[in-house]
XYZ file of N, CA and C in Angstrom:
318
model
N -79.809 42.649 -75.575
C -79.963 42.744 -73.748
C -80.882 43.766 -73.306
N -80.238 44.909 -72.798
C -80.950 45.851 -72.231
C -81.232 47.117 -73.000
N -81.315 46.724 -74.333
C -81.219 48.098 -75.145
C -82.517 48.789 -75.296
N -83.730 47.869 -75.063
C -84.925 48.650 -75.251
C -85.077 49.879 -74.000
N -84.430 49.550 -72.748
C -84.518 50.361 -71.626
C -83.329 51.201 -71.229
N -83.330 52.436 -70.956
C -81.871 53.063 -70.593
C -81.619 52.595 -69.496
N -80.493 52.603 -69.003
C -79.882 52.112 -67.643
C -79.947 53.145 -66.682
N -80.227 52.915 -65.648
C -80.293 54.022 -64.298
C -78.791 54.232 -63.950
N -78.459 55.139 -63.370
C -76.903 55.118 -62.806
C -76.619 54.310 -62.111
N -77.382 54.024 -61.178
C -77.280 52.762 -60.091
C -76.825 51.563 -61.091
N -77.859 51.102 -61.804
C -77.312 49.882 -62.822
C -76.313 50.008 -63.680
N -75.936 50.973 -64.120
C -74.723 51.435 -64.999
C -73.614 51.302 -64.083
N -73.416 51.728 -62.804
C -72.086 51.546 -61.956
C -72.243 50.278 -61.617
N -73.284 49.287 -61.092
C -73.123 48.132 -60.696
C -72.514 47.226 -62.307
N -72.902 47.753 -63.271
C -72.389 46.920 -64.588
C -70.931 47.198 -64.542
N -70.820 48.346 -64.394
C -69.376 48.756 -64.410
C -68.407 47.893 -63.612
N -69.026 47.804 -62.303
C -68.128 46.894 -61.306
C -68.406 45.482 -61.575
N -69.230 45.074 -62.384
C -69.281 43.761 -62.550
C -70.105 43.040 -61.714
N -71.022 43.857 -60.981
C -71.826 43.246 -59.646
C -73.459 42.691 -60.450
N -73.384 42.934 -61.801
C -74.717 42.342 -62.297
C -74.467 40.999 -62.772
N -73.271 40.559 -62.963
C -72.978 39.034 -63.251
C -73.632 38.306 -62.622
N -73.703 38.086 -61.306
C -74.489 36.859 -60.463
C -75.983 37.154 -61.076
N -76.468 38.121 -61.056
C -78.108 38.228 -61.325
C -78.354 37.675 -62.888
N -77.645 38.208 -63.375
C -77.570 37.848 -65.293
C -77.308 36.274 -65.395
N -76.397 35.708 -64.763
C -76.022 34.497 -64.961
C -76.008 33.373 -64.018
N -77.077 32.496 -64.092
C -77.412 31.544 -62.848
C -76.454 30.747 -62.418
N -75.513 30.524 -63.600
C -74.289 29.441 -63.026
C -73.246 30.290 -62.432
N -73.223 31.609 -62.572
C -72.035 32.168 -62.240
C -71.659 31.968 -60.870
N -70.445 31.928 -60.219
C -70.293 31.544 -58.913
C -68.497 32.832 -58.528
N -68.900 33.397 -57.164
C -68.222 34.448 -57.141
C -66.834 33.843 -56.559
N -65.621 34.413 -56.638
C -64.366 34.034 -56.099
C -64.334 33.743 -54.659
N -64.960 34.545 -53.553
C -65.499 34.258 -52.447
C -66.094 33.101 -52.366
N -67.220 32.697 -52.979
C -67.754 31.389 -53.112
C -66.743 30.422 -53.307
N -66.426 30.189 -54.336
C -65.250 29.203 -54.983
C -64.317 29.046 -53.890
N -63.651 30.408 -53.324
C -62.252 29.990 -52.290
C -63.291 30.285 -51.167
N -64.067 29.632 -50.443
C -64.515 29.863 -49.252
C -63.482 29.789 -48.079
N -63.713 29.859 -46.705
C -62.917 29.712 -45.877
C -62.632 28.102 -45.495
N -63.894 27.406 -45.743
C -63.441 25.836 -45.473
C -62.358 25.165 -46.585
N -62.805 25.946 -48.039
C -61.964 25.463 -48.931
C -60.255 25.924 -48.650
N -60.071 27.043 -48.322
C -58.896 27.613 -48.061
C -58.236 27.044 -46.630
N -59.028 26.851 -45.455
C -58.316 26.128 -44.511
C -57.824 24.455 -44.554
N -58.640 24.066 -45.647
C -58.414 22.717 -46.252
C -57.143 22.554 -46.957
N -56.706 23.502 -47.619
C -55.501 23.273 -48.678
C -54.600 24.571 -48.540
N -54.484 25.527 -47.082
C -53.929 26.583 -47.292
C -53.753 27.063 -45.954
N -52.916 28.109 -45.202
C -53.210 28.404 -43.869
C -53.662 29.359 -44.134
N -54.894 29.876 -45.020
C -55.494 31.149 -45.228
C -57.012 30.810 -44.612
N -57.587 32.066 -44.419
C -59.267 31.954 -43.770
C -59.977 32.654 -45.064
N -59.232 33.429 -45.924
C -60.379 33.917 -46.967
C -58.844 34.154 -48.153
N -59.847 34.372 -49.413
C -59.383 34.463 -50.444
C -58.687 35.946 -50.719
N -59.233 37.000 -50.000
C -58.943 38.060 -50.232
C -57.317 38.253 -49.203
N -57.419 37.413 -47.793
C -56.022 37.584 -47.158
C -54.798 36.651 -48.068
N -55.411 35.686 -48.588
C -54.335 34.539 -49.714
C -53.940 35.920 -50.662
N -54.698 36.686 -51.621
C -54.011 37.502 -52.185
C -53.412 38.571 -52.111
N -53.752 39.422 -50.817
C -52.844 40.167 -50.173
C -51.873 39.797 -49.878
N -51.134 38.837 -49.161
C -49.785 38.086 -48.615
C -49.041 38.203 -50.132
N -49.574 37.674 -50.878
C -48.983 37.621 -52.407
C -48.704 38.957 -53.202
N -49.392 40.250 -52.612
C -49.364 41.261 -53.030
C -49.781 41.671 -54.568
N -50.999 40.404 -54.570
C -52.010 40.298 -55.921
C -53.469 40.983 -55.526
N -54.089 41.726 -56.471
C -55.249 42.606 -56.363
C -56.171 42.050 -57.100
N -57.303 41.543 -56.731
C -58.251 41.013 -57.670
C -59.700 40.602 -57.043
N -60.852 40.982 -57.574
C -62.061 40.881 -56.775
C -63.190 39.935 -57.695
N -62.614 40.343 -59.144
C -63.356 39.534 -60.219
C -62.832 38.386 -60.834
N -63.661 37.403 -61.580
C -62.967 36.624 -62.376
C -61.902 37.413 -63.496
N -62.545 38.420 -63.936
C -61.497 38.983 -64.831
C -60.229 39.603 -64.614
N -60.423 39.930 -63.331
C -59.088 40.672 -62.805
C -58.277 39.418 -62.603
N -58.628 38.403 -61.914
C -57.776 36.982 -61.432
C -57.181 36.836 -63.005
N -57.899 36.855 -63.918
C -57.173 36.305 -65.485
C -56.124 37.582 -65.733
N -56.170 38.655 -65.218
C -55.003 39.379 -65.262
C -53.816 39.164 -64.603
N -53.855 38.418 -63.054
C -53.051 38.193 -62.607
C -52.197 36.559 -62.620
N -52.828 35.965 -63.398
C -52.870 34.520 -63.715
C -51.374 34.629 -64.655
N -50.083 33.459 -64.156
C -49.150 33.428 -64.747
C -47.837 32.527 -64.030
N -46.686 32.753 -64.338
C -45.894 31.917 -63.717
C -45.427 32.645 -61.984
N -45.339 33.714 -61.870
C -45.506 34.472 -60.761
C -46.352 33.908 -59.668
N -47.789 34.093 -60.084
C -48.878 33.525 -59.586
C -48.733 32.132 -59.398
N -48.651 31.397 -60.329
C -48.590 29.702 -59.939
C -47.400 29.418 -59.185
N -46.256 30.382 -58.923
C -45.095 30.230 -58.034
C -45.677 30.307 -56.505
N -46.363 31.419 -56.259
C -46.947 31.905 -55.152
C -48.057 30.844 -54.533
N -48.708 30.363 -55.497
C -49.731 29.058 -55.141
C -48.896 27.994 -54.773
N -48.037 27.452 -55.591
C -47.194 26.294 -55.383
C -46.720 26.536 -53.901
N -46.103 27.784 -53.416
C -45.635 27.758 -52.283
C -46.815 27.780 -51.183
N -47.657 28.694 -51.264
C -48.883 28.631 -50.081
C -49.863 27.803 -50.089
N -50.067 26.768 -50.775
C -51.213 26.189 -50.970
C -50.490 24.573 -51.235
N -51.674 23.439 -51.322
C -51.093 22.260 -51.689
C -51.533 21.922 -53.142
N -51.450 23.023 -53.839
C -51.738 22.960 -55.368
C -50.563 23.497 -56.294
N -50.183 22.795 -57.401
C -49.156 23.086 -57.902
C -49.177 24.558 -58.703
N -50.326 24.837 -59.000
C -50.640 26.388 -60.112
C -52.048 26.500 -59.918
N -52.479 27.742 -60.499
C -53.622 28.204 -60.349
C -54.458 27.598 -61.355
N -54.572 26.640 -62.041
C -55.501 25.708 -62.741
C -55.671 24.542 -61.970
N -54.785 23.881 -61.344
C -54.987 22.833 -60.479
C -56.105 23.423 -59.174
N -55.639 24.566 -58.564
C -56.488 25.104 -57.638
C -57.972 25.581 -57.984
N -57.775 26.262 -58.989
C -59.306 26.612 -59.750
C -60.089 25.475 -59.802
N -59.550 24.280 -60.680
C -60.228 23.048 -60.785
C -60.845 22.263 -59.415
N -60.106 22.282 -58.377
C -60.333 21.833 -56.989
C -61.478 22.468 -56.255
N -61.416 23.481 -56.624
C -62.396 24.642 -55.908
C -63.622 24.476 -56.674
N -63.688 24.386 -58.208
C -64.822 24.287 -58.840
C -65.544 22.666 -58.160
N -64.473 21.791 -58.120
C -65.365 20.435 -57.953
C -65.792 20.487 -56.669
N -65.129 20.965 -55.475
C -65.643 21.426 -54.304
C -66.918 21.976 -53.829
N -67.164 23.329 -55.079
C -67.916 23.966 -54.811
C -69.605 22.849 -55.611
N -69.286 22.418 -56.882
C -70.147 21.397 -57.208
C -70.861 20.496 -56.117
N -69.748 19.799 -55.328
C -70.000 18.633 -54.592
C -70.872 19.148 -53.450
N -70.858 20.543 -52.858
C -71.485 21.151 -51.988
C -72.693 21.628 -52.149
N -73.145 21.681 -53.174
C -74.379 22.383 -53.598
C -75.592 21.199 -53.352
N -76.528 21.800 -52.730
C -77.452 20.735 -52.353
C -77.393 20.229 -50.848
N -76.096 20.027 -50.294
C -76.165 19.694 -49.211
C -76.202 20.505 -48.210
N -77.068 19.824 -47.108
C -77.187 20.873 -45.886
C -75.832 21.424 -45.296
N -75.709 22.634 -44.761
C -74.616 23.604 -44.313
C -74.311 22.688 -42.829
């Protein structure tokens, strides 16, 4: 990958925070893009994914962090606060809606 050129301190910090992922992978979609205001308003009483997670005392900003909280407790929270039965169903619906919205004018 970048073995030929040393990373600057700024690039290293971005990489450690996971902020380089969107530039490196053109198919990368952030949690905020997937679970945007329109999606959340349509499927819950929340306006942001951050507020959704905060109410359940869950903390995640990246896909990797969300994988660490997946489980029965998270699924029960999703079933209670959204019109989905679990995380898998919610994630799949968000991906489908995001794909369907690509290329459409806002």
